[in-house]
PDB file of C-alpha atoms in Angstrom:
ATOM      1  CA  MET A 202      78.344  93.548 129.440  1.00  0.00           C
ATOM      2  CA  ALA A 203      81.652  91.959 128.233  1.00  0.00           C
ATOM      3  CA  GLN A 204      80.941  88.231 126.597  1.00  0.00           C
ATOM      4  CA  MET A 205      81.924  85.321 128.903  1.00  0.00           C
ATOM      5  CA  TYR A 206      84.726  83.285 126.763  1.00  0.00           C
ATOM      6  CA  GLU A 207      85.217  79.374 128.006  1.00  0.00           C
ATOM      7  CA  HIS A 208      88.808  79.563 126.081  1.00  0.00           C
ATOM      8  CA  PRO A 209      90.888  82.654 125.397  1.00  0.00           C
ATOM      9  CA  GLY A 210      91.347  81.075 122.148  1.00  0.00           C
ATOM     10  CA  GLU A 211      87.210  82.337 121.764  1.00  0.00           C
ATOM     11  CA  ALA A 212      88.624  86.316 121.371  1.00  0.00           C
ATOM     12  CA  ALA A 213      89.934  88.227 119.805  1.00  0.00           C
ATOM     13  CA  ALA A 214      93.697  87.630 119.238  1.00  0.00           C
ATOM     14  CA  PRO A 215      95.280  91.055 120.725  1.00  0.00           C
ATOM     15  CA  GLU A 216      96.852  91.938 116.673  1.00  0.00           C
ATOM     16  CA  PRO A 217      94.821  90.861 114.181  1.00  0.00           C
ATOM     17  CA  ILE A 218      96.825  92.007 111.547  1.00  0.00           C
ATOM     18  CA  ARG A 219      98.801  90.294 109.928  1.00  0.00           C
ATOM     19  CA  LEU A 220      99.232  91.805 105.718  1.00  0.00           C
ATOM     20  CA  LEU A 221      97.715  94.779 104.855  1.00  0.00           C
ATOM     21  CA  GLU A 222      99.086  95.526 101.049  1.00  0.00           C
ATOM     22  CA  VAL A 223      98.281  97.750  98.596  1.00  0.00           C
ATOM     23  CA  ARG A 224     101.103  96.968  95.138  1.00  0.00           C
ATOM     24  CA  SER A 225     102.317  96.115  91.880  1.00  0.00           C
ATOM     25  CA  ALA A 226     103.577  92.765  91.827  1.00  0.00           C
ATOM     26  CA  PRO A 227     101.258  89.669  91.271  1.00  0.00           C
ATOM     27  CA  LEU A 228      99.494  88.842  94.533  1.00  0.00           C
ATOM     28  CA  SER A 229      98.662  85.457  96.092  1.00  0.00           C
ATOM     29  CA  VAL A 230      96.145  83.484  97.547  1.00  0.00           C
ATOM     30  CA  ASP A 231      99.284  80.750  99.404  1.00  0.00           C
ATOM     31  CA  GLU A 232     101.021  84.053 101.012  1.00  0.00           C
ATOM     32  CA  VAL A 233      97.796  85.209 101.686  1.00  0.00           C
ATOM     33  CA  PHE A 234      96.491  82.336 103.292  1.00  0.00           C
ATOM     34  CA  ALA A 235      99.518  81.622 104.701  1.00  0.00           C
ATOM     35  CA  ALA A 236      99.407  85.339 107.225  1.00  0.00           C
ATOM     36  CA  VAL A 237      95.615  84.036 108.488  1.00  0.00           C
ATOM     37  CA  GLN A 238      96.835  80.990 110.378  1.00  0.00           C
ATOM     38  CA  ASP A 239      96.246  80.750 113.078  1.00  0.00           C
ATOM     39  CA  GLY A 240      95.992  77.322 115.662  1.00  0.00           C
ATOM     40  CA  ALA A 241      93.542  79.232 117.593  1.00  0.00           C
ATOM     41  CA  ALA A 242      91.139  79.729 113.958  1.00  0.00           C
ATOM     42  CA  GLY A 243      88.968  76.906 113.963  1.00  0.00           C
ATOM     43  CA  GLY A 244      87.298  78.953 110.044  1.00  0.00           C
ATOM     44  CA  THR A 245      89.141  81.424 107.227  1.00  0.00           C
ATOM     45  CA  ALA A 246      87.340  82.244 104.393  1.00  0.00           C
ATOM     46  CA  LEU A 247      89.160  83.833 101.844  1.00  0.00           C
ATOM     47  CA  PHE A 248      88.077  85.623  99.054  1.00  0.00           C
ATOM     48  CA  ALA A 249      90.004  85.989  95.832  1.00  0.00           C
ATOM     49  CA  GLY A 250      89.354  88.878  93.722  1.00  0.00           C
ATOM     50  CA  THR A 251      90.163  88.863  89.982  1.00  0.00           C
ATOM     51  CA  VAL A 252      89.001  90.261  86.483  1.00  0.00           C
ATOM     52  CA  ARG A 253      87.038  88.646  84.062  1.00  0.00           C
ATOM     53  CA  ASN A 254      86.699  89.184  80.705  1.00  0.00           C
ATOM     54  CA  HIS A 255      83.123  91.069  80.622  1.00  0.00           C
ATOM     55  CA  ASP A 256      81.071  93.962  81.732  1.00  0.00           C
ATOM     56  CA  GLY A 257      77.869  94.894  82.114  1.00  0.00           C
ATOM     57  CA  GLY A 258      77.744  93.777  78.592  1.00  0.00           C
ATOM     58  CA  SER A 259      80.768  94.389  76.887  1.00  0.00           C
ATOM     59  CA  ASP A 260      84.525  93.319  76.074  1.00  0.00           C
ATOM     60  CA  VAL A 261      87.022  94.100  78.885  1.00  0.00           C
ATOM     61  CA  ALA A 262      89.761  95.103  76.886  1.00  0.00           C
ATOM     62  CA  ALA A 263      91.987  96.834  79.220  1.00  0.00           C
ATOM     63  CA  LEU A 264      92.168  97.037  82.334  1.00  0.00           C
ATOM     64  CA  ALA A 265      94.310  98.877  84.918  1.00  0.00           C
ATOM     65  CA  TYR A 266      94.197  99.949  88.768  1.00  0.00           C
ATOM     66  CA  SER A 267      95.279 102.820  90.168  1.00  0.00           C
ATOM     67  CA  ALA A 268      95.213 103.796  93.801  1.00  0.00           C
ATOM     68  CA  HIS A 269      94.791 107.617  96.211  1.00  0.00           C
ATOM     69  CA  PRO A 270      98.093 107.587  98.219  1.00  0.00           C
ATOM     70  CA  THR A 271      96.190 107.170 101.604  1.00  0.00           C
ATOM     71  CA  ALA A 272      95.072 103.528 100.349  1.00  0.00           C
ATOM     72  CA  GLU A 273      97.050 102.010 102.632  1.00  0.00           C
ATOM     73  CA  ASP A 274      96.088 103.554 104.937  1.00  0.00           C
ATOM     74  CA  GLU A 275      91.834 103.369 104.587  1.00  0.00           C
ATOM     75  CA  LEU A 276      92.522  99.942 104.146  1.00  0.00           C
ATOM     76  CA  ARG A 277      93.928  99.480 108.158  1.00  0.00           C
ATOM     77  CA  ARG A 278      91.162 101.554 108.912  1.00  0.00           C
ATOM     78  CA  VAL A 279      88.119  99.549 107.326  1.00  0.00           C
ATOM     79  CA  ALA A 280      90.059  96.101 108.368  1.00  0.00           C
ATOM     80  CA  GLU A 281      90.857  97.647 112.610  1.00  0.00           C
ATOM     81  CA  LYS A 282      87.186  98.013 112.614  1.00  0.00           C
ATOM     82  CA  VAL A 283      86.095  94.631 111.029  1.00  0.00           C
ATOM     83  CA  ALA A 284      88.807  93.363 113.609  1.00  0.00           C
ATOM     84  CA  ALA A 285      87.174  94.577 116.131  1.00  0.00           C
ATOM     85  CA  ASP A 286      83.171  94.070 115.591  1.00  0.00           C
ATOM     86  CA  TYR A 287      84.210  90.576 114.559  1.00  0.00           C
ATOM     87  CA  PRO A 288      86.635  87.686 117.431  1.00  0.00           C
ATOM     88  CA  VAL A 289      89.355  87.609 114.173  1.00  0.00           C
ATOM     89  CA  ARG A 290      91.875  85.640 115.340  1.00  0.00           C
ATOM     90  CA  ALA A 291      93.892  86.942 112.199  1.00  0.00           C
ATOM     91  CA  LEU A 292      93.571  88.622 109.110  1.00  0.00           C
ATOM     92  CA  ALA A 293      94.863  90.044 105.763  1.00  0.00           C
ATOM     93  CA  ALA A 294      94.566  91.769 102.900  1.00  0.00           C
ATOM     94  CA  VAL A 295      96.167  92.850  99.312  1.00  0.00           C
ATOM     95  CA  HIS A 296      94.998  94.649  96.181  1.00  0.00           C
ATOM     96  CA  ARG A 297      96.790  94.804  92.777  1.00  0.00           C
ATOM     97  CA  VAL A 298      97.385  98.258  91.005  1.00  0.00           C
ATOM     98  CA  GLY A 299      99.178  97.974  87.557  1.00  0.00           C
ATOM     99  CA  GLU A 300      98.091  96.931  84.582  1.00  0.00           C
ATOM    100  CA  LEU A 301      96.060  93.608  85.475  1.00  0.00           C
ATOM    101  CA  SER A 302      95.508  90.813  82.734  1.00  0.00           C
ATOM    102  CA  VAL A 303      92.129  88.848  82.680  1.00  0.00           C
ATOM    103  CA  GLY A 304      92.485  85.899  84.653  1.00  0.00           C
ATOM    104  CA  ASP A 305      95.134  87.804  87.816  1.00  0.00           C
ATOM    105  CA  LEU A 306      94.164  88.653  90.596  1.00  0.00           C
ATOM    106  CA  ALA A 307      93.639  92.356  91.689  1.00  0.00           C
ATOM    107  CA  VAL A 308      92.350  91.401  95.462  1.00  0.00           C
ATOM    108  CA  VAL A 309      92.735  88.868  98.008  1.00  0.00           C
ATOM    109  CA  VAL A 310      90.950  88.644 101.316  1.00  0.00           C
ATOM    110  CA  ALA A 311      91.055  86.358 103.944  1.00  0.00           C
ATOM    111  CA  VAL A 312      90.480  86.139 107.793  1.00  0.00           C
ATOM    112  CA  SER A 313      90.240  83.966 110.519  1.00  0.00           C
ATOM    113  CA  CYS A 314      88.016  83.524 113.369  1.00  0.00           C
ATOM    114  CA  PRO A 315      86.946  80.646 116.178  1.00  0.00           C
ATOM    115  CA  HIS A 316      84.306  79.895 113.841  1.00  0.00           C
ATOM    116  CA  ARG A 317      82.942  79.531 110.633  1.00  0.00           C
ATOM    117  CA  ALA A 318      80.787  82.091 109.938  1.00  0.00           C
ATOM    118  CA  GLU A 319      82.087  85.102 112.295  1.00  0.00           C
ATOM    119  CA  ALA A 320      85.433  83.498 109.864  1.00  0.00           C
ATOM    120  CA  PHE A 321      82.193  84.111 106.840  1.00  0.00           C
ATOM    121  CA  GLU A 322      81.120  87.222 108.183  1.00  0.00           C
ATOM    122  CA  ALA A 323      83.919  88.824 108.719  1.00  0.00           C
ATOM    123  CA  CYS A 324      85.258  88.458 105.664  1.00  0.00           C
ATOM    124  CA  ARG A 325      82.443  90.232 103.556  1.00  0.00           C
ATOM    125  CA  ARG A 326      82.549  92.678 105.512  1.00  0.00           C
ATOM    126  CA  LEU A 327      86.341  93.323 105.492  1.00  0.00           C
ATOM    127  CA  ILE A 328      85.915  92.611 100.874  1.00  0.00           C
ATOM    128  CA  ASP A 329      82.359  95.218 101.142  1.00  0.00           C
ATOM    129  CA  GLU A 330      84.277  97.955 102.668  1.00  0.00           C
ATOM    130  CA  LEU A 331      87.457  97.392 101.077  1.00  0.00           C
ATOM    131  CA  LYS A 332      85.878  98.577  97.865  1.00  0.00           C
ATOM    132  CA  GLN A 333      83.224 100.966  99.015  1.00  0.00           C
ATOM    133  CA  GLN A 334      86.414 102.940 101.327  1.00  0.00           C
ATOM    134  CA  VAL A 335      89.652 102.401  99.588  1.00  0.00           C
ATOM    135  CA  PRO A 336      90.360 105.260  97.118  1.00  0.00           C
ATOM    136  CA  LEU A 337      91.176 102.531  94.553  1.00  0.00           C
ATOM    137  CA  TRP A 338      89.595 103.247  90.761  1.00  0.00           C
ATOM    138  CA  LYS A 339      90.259 101.273  88.287  1.00  0.00           C
ATOM    139  CA  HIS A 340      90.398 102.389  84.480  1.00  0.00           C
ATOM    140  CA  GLN A 341      88.463  99.732  82.184  1.00  0.00           C
ATOM    141  CA  GLU A 342      88.660  99.661  78.128  1.00  0.00           C
ATOM    142  CA  PHE A 343      86.264  98.360  76.713  1.00  0.00           C
ATOM    143  CA  GLY A 344      86.454  96.122  73.175  1.00  0.00           C
ATOM    144  CA  ASP A 345      84.080  98.383  71.835  1.00  0.00           C
ATOM    145  CA  GLY A 346      86.648 101.509  72.402  1.00  0.00           C
ATOM    146  CA  SER A 347      84.613 103.447  74.737  1.00  0.00           C
ATOM    147  CA  GLN A 348      86.240 103.738  78.757  1.00  0.00           C
ATOM    148  CA  GLU A 349      85.843 103.502  82.261  1.00  0.00           C
ATOM    149  CA  TRP A 350      86.511 104.973  85.274  1.00  0.00           C
ATOM    150  CA  VAL A 351      85.180 103.036  88.721  1.00  0.00           C
ATOM    151  CA  GLY A 352      86.355 102.908  91.800  1.00  0.00           C
ATOM    152  CA  ALA A 353      85.455 103.776  95.774  1.00  0.00           C
ATOM    153  CA  GLN A 354      82.737 106.403  96.148  1.00  0.00           C
TER     154      GLN A 354
END
């Protein structure tokens, strides 16, 4: 049975996906936050993933992300699934590729929903599914000279 809403703003927006991109240019939290603004949204959750100076007990000396040509298509598939499963008013996700430095934004995702709990859940699902399913790979070089590739399955 379909859920009955007291107000149309309680339902998902008909076109909630506002921004999806894999890009080499620096990312902006403000751009992503602005993309998910919606008058019917009572909660907006945003996640910003940054490059840290260590991983697995080793110092990170250099880091670069690369993407398969289908990465944006897969990102759209993930976003559409999240939007179908939650009452999403607006959704945005951007991931950076290329060489990044410690502190740089690697990924920024945001979701707005009528209520905060839905926004938190949808945002967490978006970033988790992005990391698991979108074909993006991280190449790390460590201070001891060793290297590692990390990426989607």
